[in-house]
PDB file of C-alpha atoms in Angstrom:
ATOM      1  CA  ASN A 190      72.513  89.266 103.720  1.00  0.00           C
ATOM      2  CA  ASN A 191      74.002  92.699 103.061  1.00  0.00           C
ATOM      3  CA  THR A 192      77.445  94.076 102.305  1.00  0.00           C
ATOM      4  CA  ASN A 193      78.953  97.439 101.383  1.00  0.00           C
ATOM      5  CA  GLN A 194      81.815  96.140  99.221  1.00  0.00           C
ATOM      6  CA  VAL A 195      83.078  92.821  97.880  1.00  0.00           C
ATOM      7  CA  LEU A 196      86.598  92.112  96.651  1.00  0.00           C
ATOM      8  CA  ILE A 197      88.856  89.158  95.882  1.00  0.00           C
ATOM      9  CA  SER A 198      92.290  88.630  97.391  1.00  0.00           C
ATOM     10  CA  ASP A 199      94.308  87.739  94.288  1.00  0.00           C
ATOM     11  CA  VAL A 200      97.130  85.766  95.906  1.00  0.00           C
ATOM     12  CA  SER A 201      95.288  83.934  98.684  1.00  0.00           C
ATOM     13  CA  ARG A 202      92.058  83.577  96.613  1.00  0.00           C
ATOM     14  CA  PHE A 203      89.318  84.522  99.075  1.00  0.00           C
ATOM     15  CA  LEU A 204      86.081  86.399  98.444  1.00  0.00           C
ATOM     16  CA  ILE A 205      85.860  89.126 101.084  1.00  0.00           C
ATOM     17  CA  ALA A 206      82.871  91.204 102.187  1.00  0.00           C
ATOM     18  CA  MET A 207      83.451  94.599 103.785  1.00  0.00           C
ATOM     19  CA  GLY A 208      80.479  95.103 106.066  1.00  0.00           C
ATOM     20  CA  ALA A 209      78.360  91.979 106.517  1.00  0.00           C
ATOM     21  CA  ASN A 210      75.926  89.974 108.626  1.00  0.00           C
ATOM     22  CA  ASN A 211      77.841  87.906 111.179  1.00  0.00           C
ATOM     23  CA  TYR A 212      77.462  84.119 111.229  1.00  0.00           C
ATOM     24  CA  ASP A 213      75.268  82.609 113.940  1.00  0.00           C
ATOM     25  CA  PRO A 214      74.266  78.925 113.561  1.00  0.00           C
ATOM     26  CA  LEU A 215      71.134  79.606 115.612  1.00  0.00           C
ATOM     27  CA  ASP A 216      70.040  82.773 113.794  1.00  0.00           C
ATOM     28  CA  PRO A 217      70.227  83.096 109.982  1.00  0.00           C
ATOM     29  CA  ASN A 218      68.970  86.690 110.137  1.00  0.00           C
ATOM     30  CA  THR A 219      71.597  88.443 112.218  1.00  0.00           C
ATOM     31  CA  PRO A 220      71.712  92.261 111.949  1.00  0.00           C
ATOM     32  CA  PHE A 221      74.038  93.954 109.488  1.00  0.00           C
ATOM     33  CA  ASP A 222      77.349  95.065 111.002  1.00  0.00           C
ATOM     34  CA  PRO A 223      79.069  97.856 108.998  1.00  0.00           C
ATOM     35  CA  LEU A 224      82.422  97.118 110.720  1.00  0.00           C
ATOM     36  CA  LEU A 225      82.455  93.364 110.101  1.00  0.00           C
ATOM     37  CA  VAL A 226      84.905  91.829 107.619  1.00  0.00           C
ATOM     38  CA  ARG A 227      83.803  88.384 106.494  1.00  0.00           C
ATOM     39  CA  TRP A 228      85.410  85.997 104.010  1.00  0.00           C
ATOM     40  CA  SER A 229      84.547  82.756 102.274  1.00  0.00           C
ATOM     41  CA  ASP A 230      86.540  79.540 102.276  1.00  0.00           C
ATOM     42  CA  GLN A 231      89.665  79.611 100.119  1.00  0.00           C
ATOM     43  CA  GLU A 232      88.829  79.141  96.413  1.00  0.00           C
ATOM     44  CA  ASN A 233      85.178  78.549  97.316  1.00  0.00           C
ATOM     45  CA  LEU A 234      82.981  81.610  96.976  1.00  0.00           C
ATOM     46  CA  TYR A 235      79.865  79.666  98.060  1.00  0.00           C
ATOM     47  CA  ASP A 236      81.089  78.479 101.484  1.00  0.00           C
ATOM     48  CA  TRP A 237      80.854  81.196 104.155  1.00  0.00           C
ATOM     49  CA  VAL A 238      80.197  78.974 107.185  1.00  0.00           C
ATOM     50  CA  PRO A 239      83.306  78.738 109.444  1.00  0.00           C
ATOM     51  CA  THR A 240      84.230  75.163 110.329  1.00  0.00           C
ATOM     52  CA  SER A 241      87.326  73.324 111.571  1.00  0.00           C
ATOM     53  CA  ILE A 242      88.079  72.042 108.047  1.00  0.00           C
ATOM     54  CA  ASN A 243      87.821  75.279 106.064  1.00  0.00           C
ATOM     55  CA  GLN A 244      89.195  78.826 106.233  1.00  0.00           C
ATOM     56  CA  ALA A 245      85.952  80.820 106.155  1.00  0.00           C
ATOM     57  CA  GLY A 246      85.741  83.382 108.937  1.00  0.00           C
ATOM     58  CA  GLU A 247      85.047  86.909 110.067  1.00  0.00           C
ATOM     59  CA  GLN A 248      86.611  89.738 112.057  1.00  0.00           C
ATOM     60  CA  ARG A 249      85.005  92.851 113.476  1.00  0.00           C
ATOM     61  CA  LEU A 250      87.038  96.044 113.361  1.00  0.00           C
ATOM     62  CA  THR A 251      86.914  98.237 116.451  1.00  0.00           C
ATOM     63  CA  ASN A 252      87.819 101.787 115.362  1.00  0.00           C
ATOM     64  CA  GLY A 253      85.119 103.757 113.613  1.00  0.00           C
ATOM     65  CA  SER A 254      81.441 103.396 112.844  1.00  0.00           C
ATOM     66  CA  TYR A 255      81.537 101.757 109.401  1.00  0.00           C
ATOM     67  CA  ILE A 256      83.888 100.562 106.656  1.00  0.00           C
ATOM     68  CA  VAL A 257      84.196 103.155 103.905  1.00  0.00           C
ATOM     69  CA  THR A 258      86.293 101.250 101.360  1.00  0.00           C
ATOM     70  CA  ALA A 259      89.099  98.725 100.862  1.00  0.00           C
ATOM     71  CA  LYS A 260      91.926  98.408  98.314  1.00  0.00           C
ATOM     72  CA  LYS A 261      94.277  95.578  97.404  1.00  0.00           C
ATOM     73  CA  THR A 262      98.027  96.230  97.314  1.00  0.00           C
ATOM     74  CA  ARG A 263     100.851  93.828  96.549  1.00  0.00           C
ATOM     75  CA  GLN A 264     101.276  92.620 100.100  1.00  0.00           C
ATOM     76  CA  GLU A 265      98.097  93.514 101.957  1.00  0.00           C
ATOM     77  CA  ILE A 266      94.531  94.709 101.784  1.00  0.00           C
ATOM     78  CA  LEU A 267      94.005  98.213 103.146  1.00  0.00           C
ATOM     79  CA  ILE A 268      90.694  98.907 104.873  1.00  0.00           C
ATOM     80  CA  TRP A 269      89.465 102.403 105.666  1.00  0.00           C
ATOM     81  CA  THR A 270      86.796 102.987 108.267  1.00  0.00           C
ATOM     82  CA  ASP A 271      85.451 106.468 108.875  1.00  0.00           C
ATOM     83  CA  ALA A 272      88.089 106.904 111.610  1.00  0.00           C
ATOM     84  CA  ALA A 273      91.020 104.531 110.980  1.00  0.00           C
ATOM     85  CA  LEU A 274      93.160 102.591 108.518  1.00  0.00           C
ATOM     86  CA  TYR A 275      93.689  98.823 108.889  1.00  0.00           C
ATOM     87  CA  SER A 276      96.037  96.376 107.187  1.00  0.00           C
ATOM     88  CA  MET A 277      94.630  92.929 106.415  1.00  0.00           C
ATOM     89  CA  GLN A 278      97.175  90.190 105.633  1.00  0.00           C
ATOM     90  CA  TYR A 279      96.858  86.479 104.954  1.00  0.00           C
ATOM     91  CA  LEU A 280      98.401  84.330 107.713  1.00  0.00           C
ATOM     92  CA  GLY A 281      97.139  80.868 106.812  1.00  0.00           C
ATOM     93  CA  PRO A 282      95.343  78.355 109.059  1.00  0.00           C
ATOM     94  CA  PRO A 283      94.121  78.497 111.722  1.00  0.00           C
ATOM     95  CA  TYR A 284      93.760  82.311 111.891  1.00  0.00           C
ATOM     96  CA  THR A 285      93.543  82.872 108.117  1.00  0.00           C
ATOM     97  CA  PHE A 286      93.799  86.675 108.231  1.00  0.00           C
ATOM     98  CA  GLY A 287      95.516  89.088 110.589  1.00  0.00           C
ATOM     99  CA  PHE A 288      94.411  92.683 111.112  1.00  0.00           C
ATOM    100  CA  GLN A 289      96.654  95.538 112.203  1.00  0.00           C
ATOM    101  CA  LEU A 290      95.595  99.071 113.032  1.00  0.00           C
ATOM    102  CA  MET A 291      97.913 101.340 111.044  1.00  0.00           C
ATOM    103  CA  MET A 292      96.515 104.661 112.291  1.00  0.00           C
ATOM    104  CA  ASP A 293      93.406 105.986 113.940  1.00  0.00           C
ATOM    105  CA  ASN A 294      91.939 109.490 114.139  1.00  0.00           C
ATOM    106  CA  LEU A 295      92.129 109.927 110.374  1.00  0.00           C
ATOM    107  CA  SER A 296      89.428 110.385 107.755  1.00  0.00           C
ATOM    108  CA  ILE A 297      88.485 109.608 104.177  1.00  0.00           C
ATOM    109  CA  MET A 298      86.083 111.538 101.974  1.00  0.00           C
ATOM    110  CA  SER A 299      84.426 108.832  99.868  1.00  0.00           C
ATOM    111  CA  PRO A 300      84.741 105.188  98.781  1.00  0.00           C
ATOM    112  CA  ASN A 301      86.212 106.361  95.469  1.00  0.00           C
ATOM    113  CA  SER A 302      88.771 108.834  96.793  1.00  0.00           C
ATOM    114  CA  VAL A 303      91.726 106.384  97.078  1.00  0.00           C
ATOM    115  CA  SER A 304      94.367 105.874  94.385  1.00  0.00           C
ATOM    116  CA  LEU A 305      97.203 103.333  94.371  1.00  0.00           C
ATOM    117  CA  VAL A 306     100.417 104.005  92.466  1.00  0.00           C
ATOM    118  CA  ASN A 307     103.849 102.407  92.920  1.00  0.00           C
ATOM    119  CA  ASN A 308     102.431 100.536  95.924  1.00  0.00           C
ATOM    120  CA  VAL A 309     101.597 103.828  97.664  1.00  0.00           C
ATOM    121  CA  ALA A 310      98.010 104.730  98.578  1.00  0.00           C
ATOM    122  CA  TYR A 311      96.909 108.365  98.284  1.00  0.00           C
ATOM    123  CA  TRP A 312      93.542 109.573  99.496  1.00  0.00           C
ATOM    124  CA  MET A 313      91.539 112.660 100.337  1.00  0.00           C
ATOM    125  CA  GLY A 314      90.440 113.085 103.936  1.00  0.00           C
ATOM    126  CA  THR A 315      87.814 115.415 105.320  1.00  0.00           C
ATOM    127  CA  ASP A 316      90.376 118.127 106.074  1.00  0.00           C
ATOM    128  CA  LYS A 317      93.715 116.997 104.600  1.00  0.00           C
ATOM    129  CA  PHE A 318      95.346 114.627 102.116  1.00  0.00           C
ATOM    130  CA  TYR A 319      97.112 111.408 103.124  1.00  0.00           C
ATOM    131  CA  ALA A 320      99.614 108.877 101.782  1.00  0.00           C
ATOM    132  CA  TYR A 321     100.414 105.361 102.972  1.00  0.00           C
ATOM    133  CA  SER A 322     103.585 103.498 102.006  1.00  0.00           C
ATOM    134  CA  GLY A 323     103.941 101.289 105.080  1.00  0.00           C
ATOM    135  CA  ARG A 324     103.118 104.158 107.403  1.00  0.00           C
ATOM    136  CA  VAL A 325     100.549 106.948 107.186  1.00  0.00           C
ATOM    137  CA  GLU A 326     101.752 110.443 106.336  1.00  0.00           C
ATOM    138  CA  THR A 327      99.984 113.755 105.812  1.00  0.00           C
ATOM    139  CA  LEU A 328     100.657 115.250 102.391  1.00  0.00           C
ATOM    140  CA  PRO A 329     101.732 118.907 102.578  1.00  0.00           C
ATOM    141  CA  CYS A 330      99.259 120.697 100.308  1.00  0.00           C
ATOM    142  CA  SER A 331      99.669 124.287  99.153  1.00  0.00           C
ATOM    143  CA  LEU A 332      96.015 124.307  98.013  1.00  0.00           C
ATOM    144  CA  ARG A 333      94.528 122.783 101.154  1.00  0.00           C
ATOM    145  CA  ARG A 334      92.677 125.900 102.328  1.00  0.00           C
ATOM    146  CA  PHE A 335      91.514 126.726  98.803  1.00  0.00           C
ATOM    147  CA  VAL A 336      90.044 123.261  98.191  1.00  0.00           C
ATOM    148  CA  TYR A 337      88.378 122.636 101.540  1.00  0.00           C
ATOM    149  CA  SER A 338      86.865 126.108 101.777  1.00  0.00           C
ATOM    150  CA  ASP A 339      85.265 125.610  98.347  1.00  0.00           C
ATOM    151  CA  LEU A 340      84.008 122.060  98.904  1.00  0.00           C
ATOM    152  CA  ASN A 341      80.336 121.066  99.055  1.00  0.00           C
ATOM    153  CA  ARG A 342      80.628 118.595 101.908  1.00  0.00           C
ATOM    154  CA  ALA A 343      77.004 117.499 101.514  1.00  0.00           C
ATOM    155  CA  GLN A 344      78.075 115.986  98.176  1.00  0.00           C
ATOM    156  CA  SER A 345      81.376 114.526  99.379  1.00  0.00           C
ATOM    157  CA  LEU A 346      80.356 110.954  98.505  1.00  0.00           C
ATOM    158  CA  GLN A 347      80.511 111.950  94.838  1.00  0.00           C
ATOM    159  CA  ILE A 348      84.258 112.613  95.013  1.00  0.00           C
ATOM    160  CA  GLN A 349      86.160 110.547  92.460  1.00  0.00           C
ATOM    161  CA  VAL A 350      89.895 110.017  92.102  1.00  0.00           C
ATOM    162  CA  GLY A 351      91.754 109.586  88.832  1.00  0.00           C
ATOM    163  CA  LEU A 352      95.313 108.460  88.150  1.00  0.00           C
ATOM    164  CA  ASN A 353      97.201 109.842  85.162  1.00  0.00           C
ATOM    165  CA  GLU A 354     100.406 107.859  85.602  1.00  0.00           C
ATOM    166  CA  GLN A 355     101.914 109.109  82.341  1.00  0.00           C
ATOM    167  CA  PHE A 356     102.311 112.558  83.923  1.00  0.00           C
ATOM    168  CA  GLY A 357     102.559 111.494  87.568  1.00  0.00           C
ATOM    169  CA  GLU A 358      99.182 113.032  88.468  1.00  0.00           C
ATOM    170  CA  ILE A 359      96.535 112.048  90.985  1.00  0.00           C
ATOM    171  CA  MET A 360      93.311 114.015  90.516  1.00  0.00           C
ATOM    172  CA  TRP A 361      90.367 114.394  92.866  1.00  0.00           C
ATOM    173  CA  PHE A 362      87.141 115.535  91.173  1.00  0.00           C
ATOM    174  CA  TYR A 363      84.692 117.232  93.537  1.00  0.00           C
ATOM    175  CA  CYS A 364      81.606 119.426  93.831  1.00  0.00           C
ATOM    176  CA  SER A 365      82.439 123.024  94.642  1.00  0.00           C
ATOM    177  CA  LYS A 366      80.439 125.030  97.134  1.00  0.00           C
ATOM    178  CA  GLY A 367      76.897 125.567  95.844  1.00  0.00           C
ATOM    179  CA  SER A 368      77.190 122.834  93.204  1.00  0.00           C
ATOM    180  CA  PHE A 369      75.395 119.482  93.353  1.00  0.00           C
ATOM    181  CA  TYR A 370      77.516 118.102  90.510  1.00  0.00           C
ATOM    182  CA  ILE A 371      81.248 117.536  90.101  1.00  0.00           C
ATOM    183  CA  ASN A 372      82.722 120.614  88.466  1.00  0.00           C
ATOM    184  CA  LYS A 373      86.270 121.036  89.818  1.00  0.00           C
ATOM    185  CA  TYR A 374      89.433 119.055  90.454  1.00  0.00           C
ATOM    186  CA  VAL A 375      92.660 119.297  92.401  1.00  0.00           C
ATOM    187  CA  VAL A 376      95.842 117.535  91.265  1.00  0.00           C
ATOM    188  CA  TYR A 377      98.803 116.214  93.209  1.00  0.00           C
ATOM    189  CA  ASN A 378     101.822 115.618  90.993  1.00  0.00           C
ATOM    190  CA  TYR A 379     103.787 113.033  92.958  1.00  0.00           C
ATOM    191  CA  LEU A 380     106.768 113.245  90.584  1.00  0.00           C
ATOM    192  CA  GLU A 381     107.204 116.999  90.963  1.00  0.00           C
ATOM    193  CA  ASN A 382     105.637 117.194  94.461  1.00  0.00           C
ATOM    194  CA  ILE A 383     103.412 120.120  93.426  1.00  0.00           C
ATOM    195  CA  TRP A 384      99.691 120.892  93.426  1.00  0.00           C
ATOM    196  CA  TYR A 385      97.403 122.565  90.879  1.00  0.00           C
ATOM    197  CA  TYR A 386      93.686 122.759  90.152  1.00  0.00           C
ATOM    198  CA  GLY A 387      91.088 123.382  87.470  1.00  0.00           C
ATOM    199  CA  GLU A 388      87.467 122.985  86.398  1.00  0.00           C
ATOM    200  CA  ILE A 389      85.985 119.965  84.622  1.00  0.00           C
ATOM    201  CA  ALA A 390      83.130 117.491  85.124  1.00  0.00           C
ATOM    202  CA  ARG A 391      84.340 113.895  85.339  1.00  0.00           C
ATOM    203  CA  THR A 392      82.409 111.205  87.199  1.00  0.00           C
ATOM    204  CA  ALA A 393      84.721 108.215  86.588  1.00  0.00           C
ATOM    205  CA  TRP A 394      88.297 107.674  85.404  1.00  0.00           C
ATOM    206  CA  TYR A 395      90.311 104.793  83.973  1.00  0.00           C
ATOM    207  CA  ASP A 396      94.039 105.242  83.509  1.00  0.00           C
ATOM    208  CA  ALA A 397      95.940 104.478  80.306  1.00  0.00           C
ATOM    209  CA  HIS A 398      97.213 101.021  81.244  1.00  0.00           C
ATOM    210  CA  THR A 399      96.041  99.246  78.088  1.00  0.00           C
ATOM    211  CA  LYS A 400      94.174 101.845  76.029  1.00  0.00           C
ATOM    212  CA  GLY A 401      97.010 104.279  75.310  1.00  0.00           C
ATOM    213  CA  ALA A 402      95.262 107.222  76.982  1.00  0.00           C
ATOM    214  CA  PRO A 403      93.036 107.665  80.036  1.00  0.00           C
ATOM    215  CA  TYR A 404      89.280 107.362  79.623  1.00  0.00           C
ATOM    216  CA  ALA A 405      86.835 109.403  81.693  1.00  0.00           C
ATOM    217  CA  ALA A 406      83.061 109.641  82.022  1.00  0.00           C
ATOM    218  CA  SER A 407      80.936 112.770  82.299  1.00  0.00           C
ATOM    219  CA  TYR A 408      77.324 113.695  83.015  1.00  0.00           C
ATOM    220  CA  ASP A 409      76.407 113.774  79.318  1.00  0.00           C
ATOM    221  CA  GLY A 410      76.723 109.977  79.072  1.00  0.00           C
ATOM    222  CA  TYR A 411      79.880 109.933  76.951  1.00  0.00           C
ATOM    223  CA  LEU A 412      83.325 108.456  77.537  1.00  0.00           C
ATOM    224  CA  TYR A 413      86.150 110.859  76.795  1.00  0.00           C
ATOM    225  CA  GLN A 414      89.688 109.993  75.800  1.00  0.00           C
ATOM    226  CA  GLN A 415      91.893 112.267  77.861  1.00  0.00           C
ATOM    227  CA  GLU A 416      95.379 113.527  76.934  1.00  0.00           C
ATOM    228  CA  PHE A 417      94.523 113.054  73.258  1.00  0.00           C
ATOM    229  CA  GLN A 418      94.950 115.945  70.808  1.00  0.00           C
ATOM    230  CA  CYS A 419      94.067 119.443  71.976  1.00  0.00           C
ATOM    231  CA  ASP A 420      90.326 119.942  71.407  1.00  0.00           C
ATOM    232  CA  ASP A 421      87.273 119.697  73.653  1.00  0.00           C
ATOM    233  CA  GLY A 422      85.301 116.712  72.391  1.00  0.00           C
ATOM    234  CA  SER A 423      82.182 117.607  74.379  1.00  0.00           C
ATOM    235  CA  THR A 424      81.258 120.256  71.782  1.00  0.00           C
ATOM    236  CA  ASN A 425      80.109 119.647  68.233  1.00  0.00           C
ATOM    237  CA  PRO A 426      82.224 120.409  66.320  1.00  0.00           C
ATOM    238  CA  PRO A 427      85.135 120.007  68.767  1.00  0.00           C
ATOM    239  CA  SER A 428      86.446 123.324  70.050  1.00  0.00           C
ATOM    240  CA  ALA A 429      89.837 124.450  71.309  1.00  0.00           C
ATOM    241  CA  ILE A 430      90.390 123.977  75.028  1.00  0.00           C
ATOM    242  CA  PRO A 431      90.890 127.332  76.777  1.00  0.00           C
ATOM    243  CA  ALA A 432      94.085 127.116  78.807  1.00  0.00           C
ATOM    244  CA  TRP A 433      96.111 129.452  80.967  1.00  0.00           C
ATOM    245  CA  ILE A 434      98.659 129.397  83.753  1.00  0.00           C
ATOM    246  CA  GLU A 435      98.384 131.714  86.736  1.00  0.00           C
ATOM    247  CA  SER A 436     101.137 132.163  89.292  1.00  0.00           C
ATOM    248  CA  ALA A 437     102.148 134.666  91.951  1.00  0.00           C
ATOM    249  CA  ASP A 438     105.237 136.434  93.264  1.00  0.00           C
ATOM    250  CA  PHE A 439     107.872 134.120  94.691  1.00  0.00           C
ATOM    251  CA  ASP A 440     111.159 134.720  96.450  1.00  0.00           C
ATOM    252  CA  ILE A 441     114.424 134.010  94.625  1.00  0.00           C
ATOM    253  CA  ASP A 442     116.865 134.916  97.391  1.00  0.00           C
ATOM    254  CA  ASP A 443     117.270 137.091 100.477  1.00  0.00           C
ATOM    255  CA  GLY A 444     119.862 139.651 101.541  1.00  0.00           C
ATOM    256  CA  ASP A 445     122.073 141.711  99.255  1.00  0.00           C
ATOM    257  CA  LYS A 446     122.177 139.192  96.401  1.00  0.00           C
ATOM    258  CA  PHE A 447     120.694 139.850  92.986  1.00  0.00           C
ATOM    259  CA  SER A 448     119.521 137.321  90.427  1.00  0.00           C
ATOM    260  CA  PHE A 449     119.348 138.091  86.705  1.00  0.00           C
ATOM    261  CA  ILE A 450     117.142 135.942  84.494  1.00  0.00           C
ATOM    262  CA  LYS A 451     118.183 135.680  80.848  1.00  0.00           C
ATOM    263  CA  ARG A 452     115.340 133.478  79.638  1.00  0.00           C
ATOM    264  CA  ILE A 453     112.571 131.145  80.811  1.00  0.00           C
ATOM    265  CA  ILE A 454     112.110 127.730  79.206  1.00  0.00           C
ATOM    266  CA  PRO A 455     108.489 126.523  79.677  1.00  0.00           C
ATOM    267  CA  ASP A 456     108.163 122.911  80.800  1.00  0.00           C
ATOM    268  CA  ILE A 457     105.327 122.236  78.333  1.00  0.00           C
ATOM    269  CA  THR A 458     104.896 120.695  74.886  1.00  0.00           C
ATOM    270  CA  PHE A 459     102.576 121.519  71.995  1.00  0.00           C
ATOM    271  CA  GLN A 460     101.955 118.057  70.624  1.00  0.00           C
ATOM    272  CA  ASN A 461      99.158 117.753  67.998  1.00  0.00           C
ATOM    273  CA  SER A 462      98.823 121.536  67.782  1.00  0.00           C
ATOM    274  CA  THR A 463      97.912 122.822  64.312  1.00  0.00           C
ATOM    275  CA  ALA A 464      98.575 126.486  65.100  1.00  0.00           C
ATOM    276  CA  SER A 465     101.521 127.991  63.247  1.00  0.00           C
ATOM    277  CA  THR A 466     102.501 130.024  66.334  1.00  0.00           C
TER     278      THR A 466
END
């Protein structure tokens, strides 16, 4: 049998397959259904045959062509198809799980483009960014046109998301137009509600929950400790990271009012810097 993704429901203790072969007692070789959700009996990962004395079962979703990915939250399992978002919740016998369509006519870029933080799901769609906190919302993005006009859509399945909770950042790493490898990123800072972008090659990301700093993988086969000191560890010897900030004109006020600025206090720190200036 085949499946696209397997996960475990922590509280209710089921093994769940996203995309599966449906059960038919007369045919052990049923065709693969990319919209079928199938689960084992509770606390028994070997029993997938639905009977009147167990809780194994299956449910076919109706919106979309295939299941892209699924994520566990505190109260539900979220399932993204290529056209909709579903909520999967444990109900108990005899129905076991209930499925609710949260929104259709939406999109998701890749299986690894969803991040969960503070019980809110953020993801990158094919033409906009989304958030789900009980209902689906479109994230206003000041860089939307910049990102999607520079995106190599043929390599969209490579898109990876990274969470840097220490700074309130969700990062999507993607292949720019003309590139077959990840080389750029766009960041949504959910604490400041602002967007920014940059260039770096990162193919996987693990946030600093237990390690003290995020870890990320790159194409050279190394793991990099992010947010640690101020040098680029991909060079030997390590070199200083080139950094700059670029902005544009912005309006302070309208009409016959004047604003005088005495000083600007940068919202940055220089931790671990060895430069005297």
